[in-house]
């Protein structure tokens, strides 16, 4: 099957299959995270690669990566090409330290929050959680 004969997804179909709202898909497209093709009537159509890219974006966001970080990594792929298993593994290796640091910070914040629950002051002068 060639690129010209691949089944194309409408925005609604991509939204249903990915779980991302249509407005999010349009935003991802404006940010260059996914690409679409336009019909003669200017409607967006997406190939299956867009579905895989949306999955990569959403999974990356889930572990705390920003859209800017995700965009930088996706820039290594040719436009419209889906992330491969090797690509996912490489991104995981690159972001592993950042994810570990985020977890450590959240654990410290949880400990501090628990300590603050006993104090209850939430003072901007003395409370480390609110400053």
Short mmCIF file of C-alpha atoms in Angstrom, two decimals:
data_model
loop_
_atom_site.label_atom_id
_atom_site.label_comp_id
_atom_site.label_asym_id
_atom_site.label_seq_id
_atom_site.Cartn_x
_atom_site.Cartn_y
_atom_site.Cartn_z
CA UNK A 1 0.00 0.00 0.00
CA UNK A 2 1.49 3.35 -0.99
CA UNK A 3 1.18 6.64 0.86
CA UNK A 4 -1.40 7.71 -1.74
CA UNK A 5 -3.61 4.70 -1.04
CA UNK A 6 -3.20 4.49 2.76
CA UNK A 7 -6.48 4.85 4.63
CA UNK A 8 -6.67 8.34 6.07
CA UNK A 9 -8.29 9.30 9.36
CA UNK A 10 -10.53 12.30 9.86
CA UNK A 11 -9.91 14.50 12.88
CA UNK A 12 -12.85 12.85 14.63
CA UNK A 13 -11.52 9.34 13.91
CA UNK A 14 -8.05 10.26 15.14
CA UNK A 15 -9.61 11.80 18.22
CA UNK A 16 -11.65 8.67 18.98
CA UNK A 17 -8.73 6.32 18.40
CA UNK A 18 -6.19 8.37 20.37
CA UNK A 19 -8.43 9.69 23.13
CA UNK A 20 -7.19 13.22 22.43
CA UNK A 21 -9.81 15.93 21.85
CA UNK A 22 -9.97 17.36 18.32
CA UNK A 23 -8.83 20.74 19.65
CA UNK A 24 -5.71 19.06 21.08
CA UNK A 25 -4.97 17.43 17.73
CA UNK A 26 -5.23 20.77 15.96
CA UNK A 27 -2.94 22.28 18.61
CA UNK A 28 -0.41 19.44 18.14
CA UNK A 29 -0.50 20.12 14.42
CA UNK A 30 0.11 23.85 14.90
CA UNK A 31 3.07 22.93 17.12
CA UNK A 32 4.48 20.62 14.43
CA UNK A 33 4.06 17.45 16.52
CA UNK A 34 1.79 15.82 13.92
CA UNK A 35 0.99 16.58 10.30
CA UNK A 36 -2.13 16.26 8.23
CA UNK A 37 -2.98 16.23 4.58
CA UNK A 38 -5.77 18.42 3.25
CA UNK A 39 -8.61 17.28 1.05
CA UNK A 40 -9.86 19.33 -1.89
CA UNK A 41 -12.42 20.82 0.53
CA UNK A 42 -9.60 21.70 2.99
CA UNK A 43 -10.51 19.05 5.57
CA UNK A 44 -7.71 17.49 7.59
CA UNK A 45 -6.80 13.86 7.04
CA UNK A 46 -4.23 11.96 9.08
CA UNK A 47 -2.35 8.76 8.31
CA UNK A 48 -1.61 6.05 10.89
CA UNK A 49 1.74 7.67 11.68
CA UNK A 50 -0.14 10.56 13.30
CA UNK A 51 -1.83 8.11 15.67
CA UNK A 52 1.54 6.76 16.80
CA UNK A 53 2.94 10.27 17.19
CA UNK A 54 -0.05 11.27 19.34
CA UNK A 55 0.56 8.19 21.51
CA UNK A 56 4.21 9.20 21.91
CA UNK A 57 3.28 12.79 22.80
CA UNK A 58 0.65 11.75 25.35
CA UNK A 59 2.88 9.12 26.97
CA UNK A 60 5.75 11.61 27.16
CA UNK A 61 3.52 14.25 28.73
CA UNK A 62 2.29 11.66 31.22
CA UNK A 63 5.83 11.28 32.62
CA UNK A 64 6.30 15.04 32.82
CA UNK A 65 7.96 15.98 29.55
CA UNK A 66 7.00 19.38 28.16
CA UNK A 67 5.76 19.84 24.62
CA UNK A 68 8.97 21.73 23.89
CA UNK A 69 11.05 18.73 24.99
CA UNK A 70 8.84 16.35 23.02
CA UNK A 71 9.07 18.54 19.94
CA UNK A 72 12.87 18.58 20.16
CA UNK A 73 12.99 14.79 20.22
CA UNK A 74 10.40 14.34 17.47
CA UNK A 75 12.47 16.69 15.29
CA UNK A 76 14.93 13.82 14.88
CA UNK A 77 12.28 11.88 12.94
CA UNK A 78 11.45 12.75 9.35
CA UNK A 79 8.15 14.65 9.08
CA UNK A 80 5.15 12.36 9.24
CA UNK A 81 7.14 9.30 10.36
CA UNK A 82 5.96 7.47 13.47
CA UNK A 83 8.25 6.76 16.41
CA UNK A 84 9.67 3.24 16.26
CA UNK A 85 10.34 0.96 19.20
CA UNK A 86 14.03 1.93 19.05
CA UNK A 87 13.05 5.62 19.04
CA UNK A 88 10.87 5.14 22.14
CA UNK A 89 13.71 3.30 23.89
CA UNK A 90 16.21 6.05 23.07
CA UNK A 91 13.81 8.75 24.32
CA UNK A 92 13.29 6.74 27.51
CA UNK A 93 17.05 6.54 28.03
CA UNK A 94 17.47 10.28 27.39
CA UNK A 95 14.61 11.26 29.68
CA UNK A 96 15.19 8.65 32.38
CA UNK A 97 17.26 10.96 34.58
CA UNK A 98 14.73 13.80 34.27
CA UNK A 99 11.88 11.43 35.21
CA UNK A 100 13.86 10.10 38.19
CA UNK A 101 14.57 13.68 39.34
CA UNK A 102 10.89 14.56 39.02
CA UNK A 103 9.93 11.55 41.13
CA UNK A 104 12.51 12.46 43.78
CA UNK A 105 11.26 16.07 43.88
CA UNK A 106 7.65 14.89 44.21
CA UNK A 107 8.62 12.55 47.05
CA UNK A 108 10.38 15.44 48.85
CA UNK A 109 7.32 17.64 48.27
CA UNK A 110 5.04 14.92 49.66
CA UNK A 111 7.19 14.67 52.77
CA UNK A 112 7.13 18.44 53.19
CA UNK A 113 3.38 18.56 52.56
CA UNK A 114 2.82 15.94 55.25
CA UNK A 115 4.95 17.96 57.65
CA UNK A 116 2.96 21.09 56.78
CA UNK A 117 -0.29 19.29 57.50
CA UNK A 118 0.85 19.07 61.11
CA UNK A 119 1.86 22.74 61.22
CA UNK A 120 -0.86 24.28 59.05
CA UNK A 121 0.78 27.70 58.92
CA UNK A 122 1.44 27.96 55.15
CA UNK A 123 3.31 31.17 55.93
CA UNK A 124 5.08 32.81 53.00
CA UNK A 125 7.82 33.81 55.44
CA UNK A 126 8.61 30.40 56.93
CA UNK A 127 6.93 27.58 54.99
CA UNK A 128 9.24 25.93 52.45
CA UNK A 129 6.27 24.43 50.59
CA UNK A 130 4.73 27.75 49.55
CA UNK A 131 7.97 29.63 48.85
#
